[in-house]
Amino acid sequence: MNSIGEECTELKKKYDDCFNSWFSERFLKGDHDDSVCAGIFKIYQECVKKAMKQQNIDFKDIDKDVLGTENEFKVPPTEGSS
Amino acid sequence: MARYFENTTVFNYSWDQVALGYWRRYPNPQSTHVLSEDTWTRYVKDGCLYTKRLLTKTNRVPKWGERFFNAKSVKIIEESFVDPEKKVLITYTRNLGYTKVMSVVERVEYRPSGASQTVALRSAWVDSQVFGFSRAIRAFGVDRFRKNASQMVNGFNYVLSNMFPRQVPQHTVTHTLKEMREAAAAATDRAKANVLSSVNRT
């Protein structure tokens, strides 16, 4: 899969590979230390942020959290229940 | 008032497999509308993984919708939460920008169902605030969402079957029925042939 910045796609692939093996070999097995991919993530992030700035994408909306907050949409009650 | 829509999908893969496959869903043959995918933030807190990704997708709108929504692509924010102990994966996606024209929010909760299956409960809210057109836009949004959701499931199953090839391939009920009918028809043909050959022999 491509990155939003063409020049970041190689870094993204490297990071994704690192993350996927961490996720399966460590995280799902109970090891929560995520430092192993931190270095490559930082480089990849810098590339993405630069690419987004060039495309005039507003970071504010992206940084807003919804999941797990009171802004998260709630499933309406099923019909018949009060 | 947003239109609400929900459905449930069963994946014939364990929760761990679905959670692994989730991050590798793209690309797949059904995802040609997904243009890019980037991880924006990711951290572990209290043993749970929190991720925010930015996706861009092509914007497929009907001719009448172009006056409201003429962007070539849309940006989607996907927040997710993975609890590996309780085996829960929740994803929450929303479009970025154009939310007054059409806002689509999707929440999917993946939980294990037995040792070898995973149930995905998908909820979606589609809203529009375009005066005079909101009803039509909401109806279009729900329709497009339904179509995309089934494509999403097919694409995800494709990725899972490649990642875990020893798994018995997923069959939908219609497939199974079709196969049973074909097997029954073949058996009938064989029986007829047997009868004929025994008749011919005598």
Tab-separated table of C-alpha atoms in Angstrom:
chain	number	residue	atom	x	y	z
A	1	MET	CA	0.000	0.000	0.000
A	2	ASN	CA	1.196	3.510	-0.803
A	3	SER	CA	1.858	6.352	1.550
A	4	ILE	CA	0.132	9.685	1.016
A	5	GLY	CA	3.575	11.009	0.097
A	6	GLU	CA	5.115	9.049	-2.742
A	7	GLU	CA	8.578	9.592	-1.273
A	8	CYS	CA	7.435	7.999	2.039
A	9	THR	CA	6.200	4.690	0.628
A	10	GLU	CA	9.522	2.876	1.095
A	11	LEU	CA	9.749	4.043	4.717
A	12	LYS	CA	6.142	3.088	5.280
A	13	LYS	CA	6.810	-0.447	4.034
A	14	LYS	CA	9.798	-0.806	6.333
A	15	TYR	CA	7.799	0.461	9.276
A	16	ASP	CA	4.761	-1.729	8.477
A	17	ASP	CA	6.993	-4.824	8.292
A	18	CYS	CA	8.482	-3.963	11.664
A	19	PHE	CA	5.072	-3.302	13.190
A	20	ASN	CA	3.455	-6.446	11.784
A	21	SER	CA	6.116	-8.725	13.200
A	22	TRP	CA	6.075	-6.870	16.542
A	23	PHE	CA	2.275	-7.150	16.666
A	24	SER	CA	2.215	-10.895	16.015
A	25	GLU	CA	5.417	-12.005	17.755
A	26	ARG	CA	5.246	-9.738	20.783
A	27	PHE	CA	2.143	-7.685	21.369
A	28	LEU	CA	-0.411	-10.459	20.940
A	29	LYS	CA	1.785	-12.624	23.173
A	30	GLY	CA	1.643	-10.158	26.030
A	31	ASP	CA	4.850	-8.162	25.499
A	32	HIS	CA	3.844	-4.504	25.483
A	33	ASP	CA	7.268	-2.953	24.900
A	34	ASP	CA	6.896	-1.155	21.576
A	35	SER	CA	10.354	0.415	21.399
A	36	VAL	CA	11.591	-1.952	18.691
A	37	CYS	CA	9.937	-0.001	15.822
A	38	ALA	CA	10.220	3.459	17.395
A	39	GLY	CA	13.255	4.510	15.354
A	40	ILE	CA	11.841	3.703	11.937
A	41	PHE	CA	8.452	5.089	12.956
A	42	LYS	CA	9.978	8.467	13.756
A	43	ILE	CA	11.685	8.740	10.363
A	44	TYR	CA	8.541	7.602	8.554
A	45	GLN	CA	6.414	10.088	10.537
A	46	GLU	CA	8.622	13.011	9.625
A	47	CYS	CA	8.276	12.103	5.973
A	48	VAL	CA	4.463	11.834	6.181
A	49	LYS	CA	4.101	15.118	8.060
A	50	LYS	CA	6.209	16.915	5.495
A	51	ALA	CA	4.172	15.420	2.647
A	52	MET	CA	0.921	16.441	4.324
A	53	LYS	CA	2.104	19.973	4.866
A	54	GLN	CA	2.884	20.182	1.169
A	55	GLN	CA	-0.656	18.986	0.422
A	56	ASN	CA	-2.133	21.544	2.845
A	57	ILE	CA	-3.818	18.922	4.999
A	58	ASP	CA	-5.027	20.289	8.319
A	59	PHE	CA	-3.544	18.339	11.221
A	60	LYS	CA	-6.060	19.634	13.756
A	61	ASP	CA	-8.936	17.487	12.525
A	62	ILE	CA	-6.708	14.442	12.372
A	63	ASP	CA	-5.417	14.903	15.889
A	64	LYS	CA	-8.919	15.028	17.327
A	65	ASP	CA	-9.728	11.772	19.154
A	66	VAL	CA	-13.229	10.335	18.956
A	67	LEU	CA	-13.009	6.623	19.787
A	68	GLY	CA	-13.326	6.128	23.525
A	69	THR	CA	-14.449	9.729	24.125
A	70	GLU	CA	-17.926	11.150	24.726
A	71	ASN	CA	-17.966	12.291	21.093
A	72	GLU	CA	-18.147	8.702	19.907
A	73	PHE	CA	-21.495	7.897	18.279
A	74	LYS	CA	-23.668	5.545	20.274
A	75	VAL	CA	-25.688	2.689	18.863
A	76	PRO	CA	-29.354	3.678	19.059
A	77	PRO	CA	-31.514	1.536	21.334
A	78	THR	CA	-33.150	-1.354	19.496
A	79	GLU	CA	-36.816	-1.003	18.650
A	80	GLY	CA	-39.167	-2.265	21.290
A	81	SER	CA	-36.858	-1.502	24.193
A	82	SER	CA	-37.497	1.682	26.113
B	1	MET	CA	-30.912	12.999	12.119
B	2	ALA	CA	-28.285	10.547	10.908
B	3	ARG	CA	-29.350	7.335	9.225
B	4	TYR	CA	-28.175	4.352	11.248
B	5	PHE	CA	-27.228	1.020	9.763
B	6	GLU	CA	-25.691	-2.126	11.216
B	7	ASN	CA	-24.723	-5.631	10.245
B	8	THR	CA	-22.778	-8.606	11.493
B	9	THR	CA	-20.143	-10.613	9.683
B	10	VAL	CA	-18.588	-13.891	10.737
B	11	PHE	CA	-15.005	-14.527	9.688
B	12	ASN	CA	-13.852	-18.136	9.714
B	13	TYR	CA	-10.567	-17.183	11.324
B	14	SER	CA	-9.521	-16.867	14.937
B	15	TRP	CA	-9.539	-13.449	16.554
B	16	ASP	CA	-5.715	-13.378	16.571
B	17	GLN	CA	-5.672	-14.065	12.845
B	18	VAL	CA	-8.253	-11.367	12.134
B	19	ALA	CA	-6.339	-8.877	14.301
B	20	LEU	CA	-3.123	-9.693	12.420
B	21	GLY	CA	-4.842	-9.473	9.068
B	22	TYR	CA	-6.499	-6.190	9.919
B	23	TRP	CA	-3.258	-4.255	9.445
B	24	ARG	CA	-2.604	-5.931	6.102
B	25	ARG	CA	-6.048	-5.530	4.590
B	26	TYR	CA	-4.788	-3.252	1.820
B	27	PRO	CA	-4.152	-3.723	-0.969
B	28	ASN	CA	-6.539	-6.451	-2.042
B	29	PRO	CA	-8.458	-6.986	-5.297
B	30	GLN	CA	-11.534	-5.286	-3.812
B	31	SER	CA	-9.689	-2.229	-2.535
B	32	THR	CA	-8.764	-0.410	-5.732
B	33	HIS	CA	-10.537	2.673	-4.328
B	34	VAL	CA	-8.008	2.890	-1.480
B	35	LEU	CA	-5.188	5.143	-2.603
B	36	SER	CA	-3.008	5.495	0.452
B	37	GLU	CA	-2.713	4.392	4.049
B	38	ASP	CA	-0.495	5.924	6.718
B	39	THR	CA	-0.049	5.465	10.424
B	40	TRP	CA	-0.473	8.829	12.121
B	41	THR	CA	-0.087	7.918	15.796
B	42	ARG	CA	0.412	4.657	17.629
B	43	TYR	CA	1.050	3.866	21.260
B	44	VAL	CA	0.508	1.214	23.930
B	45	LYS	CA	-1.345	2.226	27.083
B	46	ASP	CA	-2.425	-0.125	29.881
B	47	GLY	CA	-1.653	-3.094	27.668
B	48	CYS	CA	-3.861	-1.873	24.818
B	49	LEU	CA	-2.744	-0.624	21.421
B	50	TYR	CA	-4.128	2.685	20.160
B	51	THR	CA	-3.627	3.568	16.510
B	52	LYS	CA	-4.748	6.375	14.292
B	53	ARG	CA	-4.348	5.970	10.552
B	54	LEU	CA	-5.023	8.275	7.652
B	55	LEU	CA	-6.442	6.745	4.502
B	56	THR	CA	-7.268	8.349	1.197
B	57	LYS	CA	-9.881	6.836	-1.063
B	58	THR	CA	-11.303	7.780	-4.420
B	59	ASN	CA	-14.567	9.635	-4.168
B	60	ARG	CA	-17.253	7.831	-6.130
B	61	VAL	CA	-20.345	9.980	-6.422
B	62	PRO	CA	-23.217	9.949	-8.890
B	63	LYS	CA	-23.482	12.753	-11.450
B	64	TRP	CA	-26.089	14.655	-9.391
B	65	GLY	CA	-23.784	14.650	-6.402
B	66	GLU	CA	-20.835	16.279	-8.109
B	67	ARG	CA	-22.129	19.791	-7.410
B	68	PHE	CA	-21.788	19.097	-3.671
B	69	PHE	CA	-18.905	16.738	-3.609
B	70	ASN	CA	-16.509	17.190	-6.466
B	71	ALA	CA	-13.279	16.188	-4.734
B	72	LYS	CA	-11.337	13.443	-6.508
B	73	SER	CA	-10.437	11.792	-3.242
B	74	VAL	CA	-11.568	11.802	0.357
B	75	LYS	CA	-9.527	11.466	3.506
B	76	ILE	CA	-10.575	9.041	6.167
B	77	ILE	CA	-9.391	8.895	9.762
B	78	GLU	CA	-9.354	5.439	11.306
B	79	GLU	CA	-8.927	5.166	15.060
B	80	SER	CA	-8.523	1.729	16.540
B	81	PHE	CA	-8.118	-0.001	19.834
B	82	VAL	CA	-6.755	-3.500	20.428
B	83	ASP	CA	-7.088	-5.272	23.759
B	84	PRO	CA	-5.082	-8.499	23.324
B	85	GLU	CA	-6.191	-9.979	26.654
B	86	LYS	CA	-9.914	-9.520	26.257
B	87	LYS	CA	-9.497	-10.075	22.512
B	88	VAL	CA	-11.323	-6.994	21.339
B	89	LEU	CA	-10.505	-4.929	18.280
B	90	ILE	CA	-12.546	-1.782	17.735
B	91	THR	CA	-12.168	0.460	14.727
B	92	TYR	CA	-13.816	3.845	14.308
B	93	THR	CA	-13.591	5.648	11.000
B	94	ARG	CA	-14.849	9.023	9.863
B	95	ASN	CA	-14.324	11.196	6.836
B	96	LEU	CA	-12.208	14.291	7.127
B	97	GLY	CA	-13.647	17.387	5.520
B	98	TYR	CA	-16.942	17.646	3.620
B	99	THR	CA	-18.708	16.474	6.783
B	100	LYS	CA	-21.566	18.947	6.259
B	101	VAL	CA	-22.169	17.488	2.812
B	102	MET	CA	-21.945	13.905	3.977
B	103	SER	CA	-20.530	12.459	7.127
B	104	VAL	CA	-20.005	8.723	7.347
B	105	VAL	CA	-18.974	7.216	10.651
B	106	GLU	CA	-18.307	3.506	10.943
B	107	ARG	CA	-17.600	1.554	14.083
B	108	VAL	CA	-16.612	-2.107	13.895
B	109	GLU	CA	-16.099	-4.353	16.865
B	110	TYR	CA	-14.299	-7.660	16.310
B	111	ARG	CA	-14.692	-10.291	19.014
B	112	PRO	CA	-13.917	-14.015	19.066
B	113	SER	CA	-16.726	-16.477	18.539
B	114	GLY	CA	-15.333	-19.782	19.741
B	115	ALA	CA	-11.726	-20.669	18.970
B	116	SER	CA	-11.837	-20.426	15.198
B	117	GLN	CA	-14.307	-17.696	14.330
B	118	THR	CA	-14.527	-13.936	14.745
B	119	VAL	CA	-17.657	-11.844	14.712
B	120	ALA	CA	-17.556	-8.285	13.401
B	121	LEU	CA	-20.400	-6.031	14.454
B	122	ARG	CA	-20.503	-3.036	12.145
B	123	SER	CA	-22.451	0.129	12.982
B	124	ALA	CA	-22.636	3.083	10.660
B	125	TRP	CA	-24.099	6.561	10.784
B	126	VAL	CA	-24.619	8.546	7.618
B	127	ASP	CA	-25.607	12.182	7.806
B	128	SER	CA	-25.923	15.202	5.555
B	129	GLN	CA	-26.760	18.814	6.197
B	130	VAL	CA	-27.235	20.023	2.644
B	131	PHE	CA	-30.523	21.921	2.618
B	132	GLY	CA	-33.088	20.237	0.378
B	133	PHE	CA	-30.790	17.355	-0.516
B	134	SER	CA	-29.911	15.816	2.811
B	135	ARG	CA	-32.446	13.006	2.454
B	136	ALA	CA	-31.186	12.020	-1.005
B	137	ILE	CA	-27.568	12.277	0.073
B	138	ARG	CA	-28.185	10.150	3.170
B	139	ALA	CA	-29.943	7.505	1.077
B	140	PHE	CA	-27.053	7.502	-1.381
B	141	GLY	CA	-24.569	7.309	1.490
B	142	VAL	CA	-26.286	4.319	3.072
B	143	ASP	CA	-26.487	2.536	-0.269
B	144	ARG	CA	-22.817	3.166	-1.045
B	145	PHE	CA	-21.875	2.134	2.453
B	146	ARG	CA	-23.706	-1.203	2.136
B	147	LYS	CA	-21.944	-1.978	-1.133
B	148	ASN	CA	-18.553	-0.975	0.235
B	149	ALA	CA	-19.097	-3.014	3.390
B	150	SER	CA	-19.633	-6.240	1.470
B	151	GLN	CA	-16.599	-5.485	-0.707
B	152	MET	CA	-14.617	-4.826	2.439
B	153	VAL	CA	-15.542	-8.253	3.816
B	154	ASN	CA	-14.639	-10.005	0.556
B	155	GLY	CA	-11.331	-8.164	0.412
B	156	PHE	CA	-10.534	-8.939	4.029
B	157	ASN	CA	-11.327	-12.623	3.509
B	158	TYR	CA	-9.060	-12.642	0.475
B	159	VAL	CA	-6.168	-11.259	2.557
B	160	LEU	CA	-6.857	-13.687	5.412
B	161	SER	CA	-6.971	-16.688	3.072
B	162	ASN	CA	-3.558	-15.683	1.698
B	163	MET	CA	-2.079	-15.169	5.145
B	164	PHE	CA	-3.507	-18.371	6.611
B	165	PRO	CA	-3.777	-20.754	3.663
B	166	ARG	CA	-4.231	-23.910	5.747
B	167	GLN	CA	-7.570	-22.594	6.826
B	168	VAL	CA	-10.570	-24.156	5.129
B	169	PRO	CA	-11.585	-21.516	2.593
B	170	GLN	CA	-14.563	-19.477	3.562
B	171	HIS	CA	-17.759	-20.524	1.870
B	172	THR	CA	-20.849	-18.461	1.917
B	173	VAL	CA	-24.127	-20.270	2.377
B	174	THR	CA	-25.072	-19.689	-1.239
B	175	HIS	CA	-21.810	-21.223	-2.418
B	176	THR	CA	-22.303	-24.246	-0.249
B	177	LEU	CA	-25.869	-24.697	-1.453
B	178	LYS	CA	-24.740	-24.382	-5.055
B	179	GLU	CA	-22.056	-26.985	-4.497
B	180	MET	CA	-24.521	-29.315	-2.845
B	181	ARG	CA	-26.915	-28.928	-5.758
B	182	GLU	CA	-24.128	-29.593	-8.232
B	183	ALA	CA	-22.950	-32.609	-6.266
B	184	ALA	CA	-26.538	-33.902	-6.136
B	185	ALA	CA	-26.932	-33.358	-9.875
B	186	ALA	CA	-23.649	-35.149	-10.546
B	187	ALA	CA	-24.720	-38.051	-8.329
B	188	THR	CA	-28.028	-38.279	-10.201
B	189	ASP	CA	-26.156	-38.355	-13.505
B	190	ARG	CA	-23.847	-41.097	-12.242
B	191	ALA	CA	-26.806	-43.101	-10.987
B	192	LYS	CA	-28.541	-42.732	-14.354
B	193	ALA	CA	-25.373	-43.828	-16.152
B	194	ASN	CA	-25.056	-46.841	-13.840
B	195	VAL	CA	-28.650	-47.852	-14.453
B	196	LEU	CA	-28.214	-47.409	-18.184
B	197	SER	CA	-25.015	-49.420	-18.288
B	198	SER	CA	-26.559	-52.217	-16.213
B	199	VAL	CA	-29.610	-52.166	-18.491
B	200	ASN	CA	-27.363	-52.288	-21.543
B	201	ARG	CA	-25.401	-55.205	-20.128
B	202	THR	CA	-28.458	-57.368	-19.702
